[in-house]
CSV table of C-alpha atoms in Angstrom, one decimal:
chain,number,residue,atom,x,y,z
Y,28,MET,CA,90.1,190.6,159.1
Y,29,ASP,CA,92.6,193.4,159.0
Y,30,PRO,CA,91.1,196.5,160.6
Y,31,ALA,CA,93.8,198.9,159.1
Y,32,PRO,CA,91.6,199.7,156.1
Y,33,LEU,CA,88.7,200.5,158.4
Y,34,ILE,CA,90.9,202.8,160.5
Y,35,ARG,CA,92.2,204.6,157.4
Y,36,ALA,CA,88.6,204.9,156.1
Y,37,VAL,CA,87.3,206.4,159.4
Y,38,TYR,CA,90.3,208.8,159.5
Y,39,SER,CA,90.0,209.8,155.9
Y,40,LEU,CA,86.3,210.3,155.8
Y,41,THR,CA,86.2,212.5,159.0
Y,42,THR,CA,89.1,214.5,157.6
Y,43,LEU,CA,87.3,215.1,154.4
Y,44,TYR,CA,84.1,216.1,156.3
Y,45,MET,CA,86.2,218.5,158.4
Y,46,MET,CA,87.6,220.0,155.2
Y,47,THR,CA,84.1,220.4,153.8
Y,48,ILE,CA,83.0,222.3,156.9
Y,49,LEU,CA,86.0,224.6,156.7
Y,50,LEU,CA,85.2,225.2,153.0
Y,51,THR,CA,81.7,226.4,153.9
Y,52,TRP,CA,83.2,228.7,156.5
Y,53,LEU,CA,85.8,230.1,154.2
Y,54,GLY,CA,83.6,230.1,151.1
Y,55,PRO,CA,82.2,233.7,151.5
Y,56,TRP,CA,85.7,235.1,151.9
Y,57,LEU,CA,87.0,233.1,149.0
Y,58,ASN,CA,84.0,234.2,146.8
Y,59,LEU,CA,83.0,230.6,146.2
Y,60,ASP,CA,79.7,230.0,144.5
Y,61,PHE,CA,77.9,227.2,146.2
Y,62,ARG,CA,75.1,227.2,143.7
Y,63,ARG,CA,77.1,224.8,141.7
Y,64,TRP,CA,77.9,222.5,144.6
Y,65,LYS,CA,74.6,222.5,146.6
Y,66,TRP,CA,75.6,219.3,148.3
Y,67,ILE,CA,78.5,220.9,150.2
Y,68,PRO,CA,76.3,223.1,152.5
Y,69,MET,CA,73.7,220.3,152.7
Y,70,ILE,CA,76.1,217.9,154.3
Y,71,ALA,CA,78.1,220.5,156.3
Y,72,ASP,CA,75.4,222.7,157.8
Y,73,PRO,CA,73.5,220.2,160.1
Y,74,PRO,CA,76.4,219.8,162.6
Y,75,ILE,CA,77.2,223.5,162.4
Y,76,ARG,CA,73.6,224.4,163.2
Y,77,LEU,CA,73.8,222.1,166.3
Y,78,VAL,CA,76.9,223.8,167.6
Y,79,ARG,CA,75.6,227.3,166.7
Y,80,ARG,CA,72.5,226.7,168.9
Y,81,ARG,CA,74.7,225.9,171.9
Y,82,LEU,CA,77.5,228.4,171.3
Y,83,PRO,CA,77.1,231.9,172.6
Y,84,SER,CA,77.5,234.7,170.2
Y,85,ILE,CA,80.7,236.4,171.2
Y,86,SER,CA,82.0,238.1,168.1
Y,87,PRO,CA,80.8,239.1,164.6
Y,88,VAL,CA,82.8,236.2,163.2
Y,89,ASP,CA,80.9,232.9,163.2
Y,90,LEU,CA,83.0,230.4,165.2
Y,91,ALA,CA,80.6,227.5,165.0
Y,92,PRO,CA,82.3,225.9,162.0
Y,93,VAL,CA,85.7,226.0,163.8
Y,94,VAL,CA,84.2,224.6,167.0
Y,95,THR,CA,82.5,221.9,164.9
Y,96,VAL,CA,85.8,220.9,163.3
Y,97,LEU,CA,87.5,220.8,166.7
Y,98,LEU,CA,84.7,218.5,168.0
Y,99,LEU,CA,85.0,216.3,164.9
Y,100,TRP,CA,88.7,216.1,165.4
Y,101,LEU,CA,88.2,215.0,169.0
Y,102,VAL,CA,85.6,212.3,167.9
Y,103,ARG,CA,88.0,211.1,165.1
Y,104,SER,CA,90.9,210.8,167.6
Y,105,ILE,CA,88.8,208.8,170.1
Y,106,ALA,CA,87.3,206.6,167.3
Y,107,VAL,CA,90.7,205.8,165.8
Y,108,GLU,CA,92.2,205.1,169.3
Y,109,MET,CA,89.3,202.8,170.1
Y,110,LEU,CA,89.8,200.9,166.8
Y,111,LEU,CA,93.5,200.6,167.4
Y,112,ALA,CA,92.9,199.3,171.0
Y,113,SER,CA,90.5,196.7,169.6
Y,114,LEU,CA,93.1,195.7,167.1
Y,115,LEU,CA,95.8,195.3,169.8
Y,116,ARG,CA,93.4,193.2,172.0
Y,117,ALA,CA,92.6,190.8,169.2
């Protein structure tokens, strides 16, 4: 079995999820109406809430979405590297 499609899927889905989180963060500044797309905050808010609980409030700007995206980027990088390493071992 060729793991390349799996690696691309993991990379693409996490990138799409990161973009969704950034969209919820930028939404109020871009005047986006999320009443139409209720599913966007539903899927983006749970990890943001987890980070927000642990992140100290240091400014009036909510940095939890940015920290969440950075953490997801790190997880994505590790996951792709692990999948590539398993590909090279096989």
